[in-house]
Short mmCIF file of C-alpha atoms and ligand atoms in Angstrom, two decimals:
data_model
loop_
_atom_site.label_atom_id
_atom_site.label_comp_id
_atom_site.label_asym_id
_atom_site.label_seq_id
_atom_site.Cartn_x
_atom_site.Cartn_y
_atom_site.Cartn_z
CA MET E 1 30.89 30.66 -77.51
CA ALA E 2 29.42 33.97 -76.42
CA ASP E 3 26.76 33.80 -79.11
CA ASP E 4 25.37 30.44 -78.08
CA PRO E 5 23.13 30.80 -75.02
CA PHE E 6 23.16 27.06 -74.37
CA GLU E 7 26.97 26.97 -74.23
CA ASN E 8 26.77 29.99 -71.94
CA MET E 9 24.40 28.16 -69.59
CA LEU E 10 26.68 25.09 -69.53
CA ALA E 11 29.65 27.29 -68.75
CA GLN E 12 27.72 28.87 -65.87
CA MET E 13 27.02 25.38 -64.52
CA ASP E 14 30.68 24.43 -64.89
CA ARG E 15 31.75 27.51 -62.92
CA ALA E 16 29.51 26.39 -60.04
CA GLU E 17 30.39 22.68 -60.10
CA GLU E 18 33.52 22.90 -57.97
CA TYR E 19 31.53 24.53 -55.14
CA ALA E 20 28.32 22.49 -55.41
CA ASP E 21 27.81 19.32 -53.43
CA VAL E 22 26.57 17.36 -56.46
CA ASP E 23 27.56 13.90 -57.68
CA HIS E 24 29.43 14.26 -60.98
CA GLY E 25 27.18 11.71 -62.75
CA VAL E 26 24.04 13.63 -61.76
CA PHE E 27 25.74 16.88 -62.75
CA GLU E 28 26.44 15.50 -66.25
CA ARG E 29 22.79 14.40 -66.51
CA LEU E 30 21.68 17.94 -65.70
CA LYS E 31 23.45 19.27 -68.77
CA HIS E 32 20.94 17.68 -71.15
CA PRO E 33 17.29 18.60 -71.68
CA GLU E 34 14.80 15.77 -71.21
CA ARG E 35 13.22 16.46 -74.60
CA THR E 36 12.58 19.14 -77.23
CA LEU E 37 9.65 19.09 -79.64
CA LYS E 38 9.97 20.95 -82.93
CA VAL E 39 6.70 21.81 -84.65
CA THR E 40 5.91 23.08 -88.14
CA LEU E 41 3.09 25.59 -88.12
CA PRO E 42 1.35 26.41 -91.42
CA VAL E 43 -0.90 29.42 -90.88
CA GLU E 44 -3.22 31.20 -93.31
CA LEU E 45 -2.54 34.89 -92.75
CA ASP E 46 -5.00 37.77 -93.14
CA SER E 47 -3.20 38.59 -96.40
CA GLY E 48 -4.51 35.28 -97.80
CA GLU E 49 -1.02 33.75 -97.95
CA VAL E 50 -0.04 30.60 -96.12
CA GLU E 51 3.17 31.04 -94.13
CA VAL E 52 4.98 28.13 -92.54
CA PHE E 53 6.40 28.97 -89.10
CA GLU E 54 8.63 26.87 -86.87
CA GLY E 55 8.20 26.47 -83.11
CA TYR E 56 9.72 24.57 -80.20
CA ARG E 57 8.90 23.41 -76.71
CA CYS E 58 11.80 22.20 -74.59
CA GLN E 59 11.21 20.32 -71.34
CA PHE E 60 14.52 20.50 -69.53
CA ASP E 61 14.09 18.78 -66.19
CA SER E 62 11.10 17.60 -64.15
CA ALA E 63 12.72 16.08 -61.06
CA ARG E 64 11.22 18.75 -58.78
CA GLY E 65 7.74 18.90 -60.37
CA PRO E 66 5.80 19.74 -63.54
CA PHE E 67 7.64 21.66 -66.24
CA LYS E 68 7.16 25.42 -66.17
CA GLY E 69 8.29 28.13 -68.56
CA GLY E 70 7.26 30.90 -70.91
CA VAL E 71 6.66 31.07 -74.64
CA ARG E 72 8.58 33.59 -76.74
CA PHE E 73 7.63 34.94 -80.19
CA HIS E 74 10.74 36.45 -81.80
CA PRO E 75 12.55 36.33 -85.15
CA THR E 76 15.83 35.19 -83.58
CA VAL E 77 14.38 32.19 -81.67
CA THR E 78 16.47 29.01 -82.15
CA GLN E 79 16.26 25.53 -80.68
CA ARG E 80 19.48 26.15 -78.73
CA GLU E 81 18.10 29.36 -77.29
CA VAL E 82 14.86 27.67 -76.21
CA GLU E 83 16.89 24.86 -74.60
CA ALA E 84 19.09 27.35 -72.73
CA LEU E 85 16.03 29.24 -71.52
CA ALA E 86 14.47 25.94 -70.36
CA GLY E 87 17.66 25.16 -68.43
CA TRP E 88 17.60 28.58 -66.78
CA MET E 89 13.95 27.97 -65.82
CA THR E 90 15.04 24.74 -64.11
CA TRP E 91 17.66 26.52 -61.99
CA LYS E 92 15.28 29.43 -61.32
CA THR E 93 12.39 27.32 -60.02
CA ALA E 94 14.85 25.39 -57.84
CA LEU E 95 16.47 28.55 -56.49
CA VAL E 96 13.14 30.10 -55.47
CA ASP E 97 12.01 26.69 -54.25
CA LEU E 98 8.89 26.19 -56.37
CA PRO E 99 7.64 22.61 -56.94
CA TYR E 100 8.39 22.82 -60.68
CA GLY E 101 10.93 21.80 -63.27
CA GLY E 102 11.97 24.01 -66.17
CA ALA E 103 10.70 24.38 -69.73
CA LYS E 104 10.50 27.01 -72.47
CA GLY E 105 8.77 27.51 -75.79
CA GLY E 106 9.45 29.68 -78.79
CA VAL E 107 8.11 30.47 -82.23
CA ILE E 108 10.28 32.03 -84.94
CA CYS E 109 8.23 35.01 -86.13
CA GLU E 110 8.22 38.80 -86.27
CA PRO E 111 5.07 39.75 -84.32
CA LYS E 112 5.25 43.35 -85.56
CA GLU E 113 4.52 42.09 -89.08
CA LEU E 114 1.49 40.01 -88.03
CA THR E 115 -2.08 41.17 -87.51
CA GLN E 116 -4.02 40.29 -84.36
CA ASN E 117 -5.84 37.57 -86.34
CA ASP E 118 -2.52 36.20 -87.60
CA LEU E 119 -1.17 36.09 -84.04
CA GLU E 120 -4.29 34.28 -82.83
CA SER E 121 -4.06 31.68 -85.62
CA LEU E 122 -0.34 31.17 -85.00
CA THR E 123 -0.83 30.83 -81.23
CA ARG E 124 -3.66 28.33 -81.64
CA ARG E 125 -1.70 26.29 -84.19
CA TYR E 126 1.36 26.29 -81.92
CA THR E 127 -0.78 25.22 -78.96
CA GLU E 128 -2.21 22.37 -81.02
CA GLY E 129 1.36 21.44 -81.98
CA ILE E 130 2.61 21.20 -78.39
CA ARG E 131 -0.73 20.00 -76.92
CA ARG E 132 0.67 16.51 -76.45
CA MET E 133 3.31 17.86 -74.08
CA ILE E 134 1.50 20.46 -71.99
CA GLY E 135 -1.16 20.10 -69.29
CA PRO E 136 -1.86 21.37 -65.76
CA GLU E 137 0.12 18.56 -64.17
CA THR E 138 2.75 18.08 -66.89
CA ASP E 139 3.91 21.38 -68.38
CA VAL E 140 2.48 24.85 -67.81
CA PRO E 141 3.42 27.65 -70.28
CA ALA E 142 3.38 31.40 -69.50
CA PRO E 143 4.15 34.68 -71.32
CA ASP E 144 7.65 35.79 -72.32
CA MET E 145 8.93 38.18 -74.98
CA ASN E 146 6.14 39.35 -77.32
CA THR E 147 3.50 37.18 -75.68
CA ASN E 148 0.98 38.44 -73.15
CA PRO E 149 -2.29 37.61 -71.32
CA GLN E 150 -4.19 37.54 -74.64
CA THR E 151 -1.74 34.93 -75.99
CA MET E 152 -2.31 32.86 -72.85
CA ALA E 153 -6.10 33.18 -73.28
CA TRP E 154 -5.84 31.73 -76.81
CA MET E 155 -3.59 28.92 -75.56
CA MET E 156 -5.96 28.12 -72.69
CA ASP E 157 -8.98 28.18 -75.01
CA THR E 158 -7.36 25.95 -77.64
CA TYR E 159 -6.25 23.39 -75.05
CA SER E 160 -9.67 23.51 -73.34
CA MET E 161 -11.51 22.94 -76.63
CA TYR E 162 -9.67 19.65 -77.12
CA GLU E 163 -10.31 18.63 -73.49
CA GLY E 164 -14.01 19.48 -73.71
CA HIS E 165 -13.99 21.67 -70.61
CA SER E 166 -12.19 24.77 -69.32
CA VAL E 167 -8.68 24.08 -68.06
CA PRO E 168 -7.42 27.42 -66.71
CA GLN E 169 -4.49 25.76 -64.95
CA VAL E 170 -2.81 24.76 -68.23
CA VAL E 171 -1.19 28.21 -68.59
CA THR E 172 -0.41 31.11 -66.27
CA GLY E 173 -0.32 34.81 -67.00
CA LYS E 174 -3.98 34.69 -68.12
CA PRO E 175 -6.38 37.65 -68.07
CA LEU E 176 -8.14 38.02 -64.71
CA GLU E 177 -11.50 37.14 -66.25
CA ILE E 178 -10.42 33.57 -67.05
CA GLY E 179 -8.44 32.66 -63.97
CA GLY E 180 -5.48 35.04 -64.00
CA THR E 181 -4.15 36.43 -60.76
CA PRO E 182 -3.84 40.06 -59.80
CA GLY E 183 -0.19 41.11 -59.86
CA ARG E 184 1.04 38.70 -62.57
CA VAL E 185 1.60 41.25 -65.34
CA GLU E 186 3.96 43.36 -63.22
CA ALA E 187 5.39 40.46 -61.17
CA THR E 188 8.75 40.14 -62.91
CA GLY E 189 9.38 43.90 -62.76
CA ARG E 190 8.28 43.93 -59.11
CA GLY E 191 10.72 41.13 -58.32
CA VAL E 192 13.52 43.06 -60.07
CA SER E 193 12.70 46.09 -57.96
CA ILE E 194 12.62 44.03 -54.72
CA VAL E 195 16.01 42.38 -55.34
CA THR E 196 17.56 45.74 -56.29
CA GLU E 197 16.33 47.18 -52.98
CA ARG E 198 17.65 44.12 -51.10
CA LEU E 199 21.02 44.43 -52.84
CA PHE E 200 21.33 48.05 -51.76
CA GLU E 201 20.46 47.10 -48.17
CA TYR E 202 23.10 44.35 -48.30
CA LEU E 203 25.70 46.74 -49.72
CA ASP E 204 24.66 49.38 -47.17
CA ARG E 205 23.98 51.85 -49.95
CA ASP E 206 21.10 54.27 -50.37
CA LEU E 207 18.80 53.46 -53.30
CA SER E 208 17.35 56.97 -53.24
CA GLU E 209 20.76 58.26 -54.33
CA ALA E 210 21.16 55.68 -57.07
CA THR E 211 21.00 56.15 -60.83
CA VAL E 212 19.62 53.33 -62.97
CA ALA E 213 19.83 52.47 -66.69
CA ILE E 214 17.39 49.88 -68.06
CA GLN E 215 17.85 48.21 -71.44
CA GLY E 216 14.39 47.20 -72.74
CA PHE E 217 11.14 48.93 -71.82
CA GLY E 218 8.68 46.09 -72.35
CA ASN E 219 6.73 44.26 -69.68
CA VAL E 220 9.70 43.68 -67.38
CA GLY E 221 11.72 46.85 -68.02
CA SER E 222 8.79 49.27 -67.77
CA ASN E 223 7.42 47.77 -64.55
CA ALA E 224 10.88 47.63 -62.97
CA ALA E 225 11.39 51.28 -63.99
CA ARG E 226 8.08 52.37 -62.46
CA LEU E 227 8.61 50.52 -59.18
CA LEU E 228 12.24 51.59 -58.77
CA ASP E 229 11.22 55.15 -59.56
CA GLU E 230 8.58 54.87 -56.82
CA ALA E 231 11.23 53.44 -54.47
CA GLY E 232 13.25 56.65 -54.97
CA ALA E 233 15.89 55.60 -57.53
CA ARG E 234 16.55 57.86 -60.53
CA ILE E 235 15.92 56.15 -63.88
CA VAL E 236 18.30 58.00 -66.19
CA ALA E 237 18.10 55.84 -69.33
CA THR E 238 15.97 53.23 -70.99
CA SER E 239 15.59 51.77 -74.46
CA ASP E 240 13.70 49.58 -76.89
CA VAL E 241 14.69 48.18 -80.28
CA SER E 242 14.43 51.65 -81.83
CA GLY E 243 16.93 53.38 -79.51
CA ALA E 244 17.48 54.76 -76.05
CA ALA E 245 16.39 57.85 -74.08
CA TYR E 246 18.85 59.43 -71.63
CA ASP E 247 18.49 62.22 -69.12
CA PRO E 248 21.03 62.41 -66.27
CA ASP E 249 18.41 64.21 -64.14
CA GLY E 250 15.95 61.33 -64.54
CA LEU E 251 13.31 60.34 -67.09
CA ASP E 252 9.58 60.89 -66.76
CA VAL E 253 8.88 57.16 -66.40
CA SER E 254 5.09 57.42 -66.39
CA ALA E 255 5.02 59.55 -69.58
CA LEU E 256 7.34 57.06 -71.26
CA ALA E 257 5.15 54.14 -70.14
CA ALA E 258 2.02 55.87 -71.46
CA HIS E 259 3.77 56.51 -74.79
CA VAL E 260 4.99 52.91 -75.14
CA SER E 261 1.73 51.31 -74.04
CA ALA E 262 -0.03 53.35 -76.74
CA GLY E 263 2.26 51.60 -79.26
CA GLY E 264 4.95 54.28 -79.48
CA LEU E 265 8.67 53.74 -79.91
CA ILE E 266 11.33 55.30 -77.72
CA GLU E 267 12.99 57.02 -80.68
CA GLU E 268 9.64 58.78 -81.37
CA TYR E 269 9.41 59.77 -77.70
CA VAL E 270 12.89 61.27 -77.79
CA ALA E 271 12.06 63.09 -81.01
CA GLY E 272 9.24 64.71 -79.04
CA GLU E 273 6.45 63.27 -81.16
CA THR E 274 4.21 62.48 -78.23
CA ARG E 275 5.82 64.59 -75.55
CA ALA E 276 4.61 67.60 -77.49
CA ASP E 277 0.98 66.56 -76.91
CA ARG E 278 1.37 65.28 -73.43
CA GLY E 279 0.87 68.75 -72.01
CA ASP E 280 0.41 69.20 -68.31
CA ARG E 281 -0.85 65.76 -67.31
CA GLU E 282 -1.13 66.54 -63.64
CA GLY E 283 -2.71 69.94 -64.24
CA ASP E 284 -0.12 71.38 -61.86
CA GLY E 285 2.67 72.41 -64.15
CA SER E 286 4.38 69.05 -63.68
CA ALA E 287 5.13 68.73 -67.40
CA ASP E 288 7.67 71.51 -66.94
CA ARG E 289 9.64 69.44 -64.44
CA TRP E 290 11.02 67.18 -67.14
CA ASP E 291 13.81 68.08 -69.53
CA ASP E 292 13.86 66.72 -73.05
CA PRO E 293 15.82 63.46 -73.01
CA ASP E 294 18.76 62.86 -75.35
CA GLU E 295 18.79 60.03 -77.84
CA ILE E 296 21.63 57.58 -77.33
CA GLY E 297 22.33 54.15 -78.81
CA ASN E 298 21.44 50.87 -77.12
CA ASP E 299 25.17 50.08 -76.83
CA GLU E 300 25.89 53.41 -75.19
CA LEU E 301 23.17 52.76 -72.59
CA LEU E 302 25.08 49.70 -71.39
CA THR E 303 28.22 51.71 -70.68
CA LEU E 304 26.66 54.73 -68.93
CA ASP E 305 28.18 55.79 -65.63
CA VAL E 306 25.27 54.64 -63.44
CA ASP E 307 24.95 52.81 -60.13
CA VAL E 308 22.74 50.04 -61.49
CA LEU E 309 22.48 48.59 -64.97
CA ILE E 310 19.37 46.49 -65.63
CA PRO E 311 19.43 44.55 -68.90
CA ALA E 312 15.74 43.76 -69.54
CA ALA E 313 15.64 42.83 -73.23
CA VAL E 314 17.53 39.93 -74.79
CA GLU E 315 20.39 37.58 -73.90
CA GLY E 316 24.09 38.05 -74.65
CA VAL E 317 24.31 41.87 -74.42
CA ILE E 318 27.15 42.13 -71.86
CA THR E 319 30.06 40.43 -73.57
CA ALA E 320 33.86 40.31 -73.67
CA ASP E 321 33.63 43.10 -76.29
CA ASN E 322 31.93 45.71 -74.10
CA VAL E 323 32.52 44.59 -70.50
CA ASP E 324 35.64 46.72 -70.08
CA ASP E 325 33.56 49.81 -70.91
CA LEU E 326 30.82 49.02 -68.36
CA ARG E 327 30.79 51.58 -65.56
CA ALA E 328 27.83 50.45 -63.44
CA SER E 329 28.76 49.19 -59.98
CA ALA E 330 25.88 46.69 -59.93
CA VAL E 331 24.04 44.72 -62.60
CA VAL E 332 20.57 43.31 -61.97
CA GLU E 333 19.75 40.79 -64.69
CA ALA E 334 16.07 41.24 -65.51
CA ALA E 335 16.52 39.55 -68.90
CA ASN E 336 17.45 35.90 -69.16
CA GLY E 337 21.11 35.27 -69.95
CA PRO E 338 22.21 38.87 -70.66
CA THR E 339 25.83 38.30 -69.55
CA THR E 340 28.24 35.92 -71.24
CA VAL E 341 30.56 33.85 -69.06
CA ALA E 342 33.63 35.68 -70.38
CA ALA E 343 32.10 39.02 -69.33
CA ASP E 344 30.98 37.56 -66.02
CA GLU E 345 34.56 36.67 -65.10
CA VAL E 346 35.66 40.25 -65.72
CA LEU E 347 32.78 41.63 -63.61
CA THR E 348 33.67 39.25 -60.77
CA GLU E 349 37.32 40.37 -60.89
CA ARG E 350 36.20 44.00 -60.80
CA ASP E 351 33.85 43.36 -57.83
CA VAL E 352 30.79 44.48 -59.78
CA GLN E 353 27.86 42.83 -58.01
CA VAL E 354 25.68 40.94 -60.48
CA VAL E 355 22.29 39.71 -59.28
CA PRO E 356 21.87 36.73 -61.63
CA ASP E 357 18.84 36.29 -63.85
CA ILE E 358 17.66 33.14 -62.09
CA LEU E 359 17.15 35.25 -58.98
CA ALA E 360 16.50 38.75 -60.34
CA ASN E 361 13.69 37.86 -62.74
CA ALA E 362 12.10 35.05 -60.69
CA GLY E 363 9.15 37.25 -59.68
CA GLY E 364 7.25 36.19 -62.81
CA VAL E 365 7.44 32.47 -62.19
CA ILE E 366 6.70 32.94 -58.48
CA VAL E 367 3.44 34.72 -59.25
CA SER E 368 2.71 32.21 -62.04
CA TYR E 369 2.95 29.54 -59.35
CA LEU E 370 0.56 31.54 -57.15
CA GLU E 371 -1.86 31.73 -60.11
CA TRP E 372 -1.61 27.97 -60.67
CA VAL E 373 -2.25 27.31 -56.98
CA GLN E 374 -5.32 29.58 -56.99
CA ASN E 375 -6.65 27.79 -60.09
CA ALA E 376 -6.19 24.42 -58.35
CA GLN E 377 -8.01 25.74 -55.28
CA GLU E 378 -10.69 27.40 -57.44
CA PHE E 379 -10.21 30.37 -55.17
CA SER E 380 -8.77 33.82 -55.82
CA TRP E 381 -6.54 35.92 -53.64
CA PRO E 382 -6.41 39.72 -53.38
CA LEU E 383 -3.43 41.61 -54.83
CA GLU E 384 -2.00 42.33 -51.37
CA THR E 385 -1.76 38.60 -50.60
CA VAL E 386 -0.07 37.89 -53.94
CA ASN E 387 2.43 40.74 -53.57
CA ALA E 388 3.24 39.81 -49.96
CA GLU E 389 3.84 36.18 -50.96
CA LEU E 390 6.02 37.30 -53.91
CA GLU E 391 8.09 39.50 -51.61
CA ARG E 392 8.45 36.72 -49.03
CA ARG E 393 9.54 34.12 -51.56
CA ILE E 394 11.97 36.23 -53.61
CA GLY E 395 13.31 37.79 -50.39
CA THR E 396 14.01 34.34 -48.94
CA ALA E 397 15.82 33.27 -52.13
CA PHE E 398 17.86 36.49 -52.05
CA ASP E 399 18.83 35.93 -48.40
CA GLN E 400 19.74 32.28 -49.04
CA THR E 401 21.90 33.29 -52.02
CA ILE E 402 23.69 35.94 -49.93
CA ASP E 403 24.22 33.44 -47.07
CA GLN E 404 25.67 30.91 -49.51
CA TYR E 405 27.93 33.58 -51.04
CA ASP E 406 29.19 34.87 -47.68
CA GLU E 407 29.45 31.57 -45.77
CA LYS E 408 31.19 29.62 -48.54
CA GLY E 409 33.25 32.60 -49.71
CA LEU E 410 32.06 32.10 -53.30
CA PRO E 411 33.39 34.25 -56.16
CA ASP E 412 30.06 35.87 -57.06
CA LEU E 413 26.30 35.78 -56.53
CA ARG E 414 25.69 33.75 -59.69
CA THR E 415 27.89 30.95 -58.44
CA ALA E 416 26.05 31.10 -55.10
CA ALA E 417 22.65 30.92 -56.81
CA TYR E 418 23.76 28.09 -59.11
CA THR E 419 25.20 25.97 -56.29
CA LEU E 420 21.89 26.21 -54.41
CA ALA E 421 19.82 25.44 -57.52
CA LEU E 422 22.04 22.57 -58.67
CA GLU E 423 22.15 21.00 -55.20
CA ARG E 424 18.35 21.13 -54.90
CA THR E 425 17.77 19.68 -58.36
CA ALA E 426 20.43 17.00 -57.90
CA SER E 427 18.98 16.05 -54.53
CA ALA E 428 15.55 15.53 -56.16
CA HIS E 429 17.20 13.28 -58.77
CA GLU E 430 18.98 11.27 -56.09
CA TYR E 431 15.79 10.70 -54.07
CA ARG E 432 13.86 9.70 -57.19
CA GLY E 433 16.63 7.45 -58.53
CA LEU E 434 17.38 6.39 -62.07
CA PHE E 435 14.49 4.75 -63.94
CA PRO E 436 14.24 1.90 -64.90
P1 NAD C 501 8.79 42.40 -73.96
O1 NAD C 501 8.60 41.85 -75.32
O2 NAD C 501 7.59 42.93 -73.22
O3 NAD C 501 9.87 43.61 -73.99
C1 NAD C 501 11.15 43.46 -74.53
C2 NAD C 501 11.79 44.84 -74.63
O4 NAD C 501 13.13 44.72 -75.10
C3 NAD C 501 11.10 45.79 -75.61
O5 NAD C 501 11.20 47.12 -75.13
C4 NAD C 501 11.94 45.63 -76.87
O6 NAD C 501 11.83 46.73 -77.77
C5 NAD C 501 13.31 45.51 -76.26
N1 NAD C 501 14.28 44.85 -77.13
C6 NAD C 501 14.11 43.72 -77.86
N2 NAD C 501 15.24 43.43 -78.52
C7 NAD C 501 16.13 44.38 -78.18
C8 NAD C 501 17.48 44.63 -78.52
N3 NAD C 501 18.15 43.81 -79.36
N4 NAD C 501 18.10 45.70 -77.96
C9 NAD C 501 17.42 46.52 -77.11
N5 NAD C 501 16.15 46.33 -76.76
C10 NAD C 501 15.52 45.29 -77.28
O7 NAD C 501 9.53 41.25 -73.14
P2 NAD C 501 9.59 41.06 -71.56
O8 NAD C 501 8.51 40.12 -71.18
O9 NAD C 501 9.72 42.38 -70.90
O10 NAD C 501 10.95 40.23 -71.43
C11 NAD C 501 12.23 40.89 -71.38
C12 NAD C 501 13.27 39.91 -70.84
O11 NAD C 501 12.85 39.48 -69.54
C13 NAD C 501 13.46 38.63 -71.66
O12 NAD C 501 14.81 38.24 -71.55
C14 NAD C 501 12.58 37.63 -70.94
O13 NAD C 501 13.01 36.29 -71.14
C15 NAD C 501 12.81 38.05 -69.51
N6 NAD C 501 11.77 37.61 -68.58
C16 NAD C 501 10.46 37.93 -68.78
C17 NAD C 501 9.51 37.50 -67.86
C18 NAD C 501 8.07 37.90 -67.95
O14 NAD C 501 7.31 37.61 -67.01
N7 NAD C 501 7.64 38.58 -69.00
C19 NAD C 501 9.89 36.70 -66.77
C20 NAD C 501 11.24 36.39 -66.60
C21 NAD C 501 12.17 36.85 -67.51
#
């Protein structure tokens, strides 16, 4: 069942059940999403053609508060994937103790083939489609793969037009000018960097001697790379859909980020297409410090002999097929659901520490919550306040997960995180009771 993310999520729950203090009836209830809406989205493209897209919004569980979760634009989106991601959001918000439930949205499309106008039309049509479900007190979307602050601005505007007044609180991850918070764009990557540092402290290892490979160099991967680089780790490999760059002495993370944010692909970077013009950026000969990276495949990146592997792209990349070749001693799951349960069992047996996705990538939803709170207060906080609150909240969740793992002698950190999340969600269900 490695290919079905929903089955993978259920199997993760099952692994935790024997250790979690949760009534079996409530546990069974938690295996089913509250509802999923499927919408058909006819959009007139810039080309003049009408294309019919399909989208989803899954609301998994709301016992702890309004639904919360991102929206993904990707060709491989399926209803099952959206439902799995909504489940993971439920466990994530519970683990980091936010007053939210979990949700997720997705639209099946290839954003690279759409113009900016096409993307705006599609986003607005999707927002209209799910408008009946979302709202500042019911369900609050945010960015995910291939969506960004501009996407959130279109969603906020479309929703607000129907309401007749501005409703910034209906989405998070907005541009600053319309109620976004400083620190949101980099929040998930910052959280990944914080938990990696905490893991090294816990393992009594020195991060400044660590090598790191990161699969995916988008929002999450690139920010995690930058912050871990600043924290002293050596980023030796990273990738995007086009391929991976590898240099055992360390990559020039800021040059790579500049290349990618200008729309470049990693395979072009490795081929030297933009490195040739990058010249001496610092004006101090610094360009000479960096060797030319080698091109390796995305699969090879996963099996490099590094201290930390950070999958930051898609789910289901560490599987029974490649887990025996993995050489990293720690895995920090920046992506959602990157490890199948079969692979997880092997990693646990081999004592490879895996910081699970519901903890490792929770920085984004934590700062989304801080944005939502600021919108409700109609007050904005400085970046330092946001970052300090992010660090406090994700640090607390990390410590609680470690305490659970050590005190209960649990097999791995994922089981520890799941037992905490399931117990908190189940407890909310028990207090609220079964309606009617
Ligand atoms: P993004 O679209 O900004 O970047 C995705 C990156 O992965 C790109 O570099 C892309 O080229 C690469 N990629 C895509 N498919 C790939 C494949 N098959 N093999 C290798 N690389 C591939 O997305 P993002 O926002 O950085 O999200 C990455 C992951 O992090 C997703 O799993 C997402 O659910 C998760 N996540 C994101 C946030 C957030 O705040 N953006 C929060 C929590 C979790």
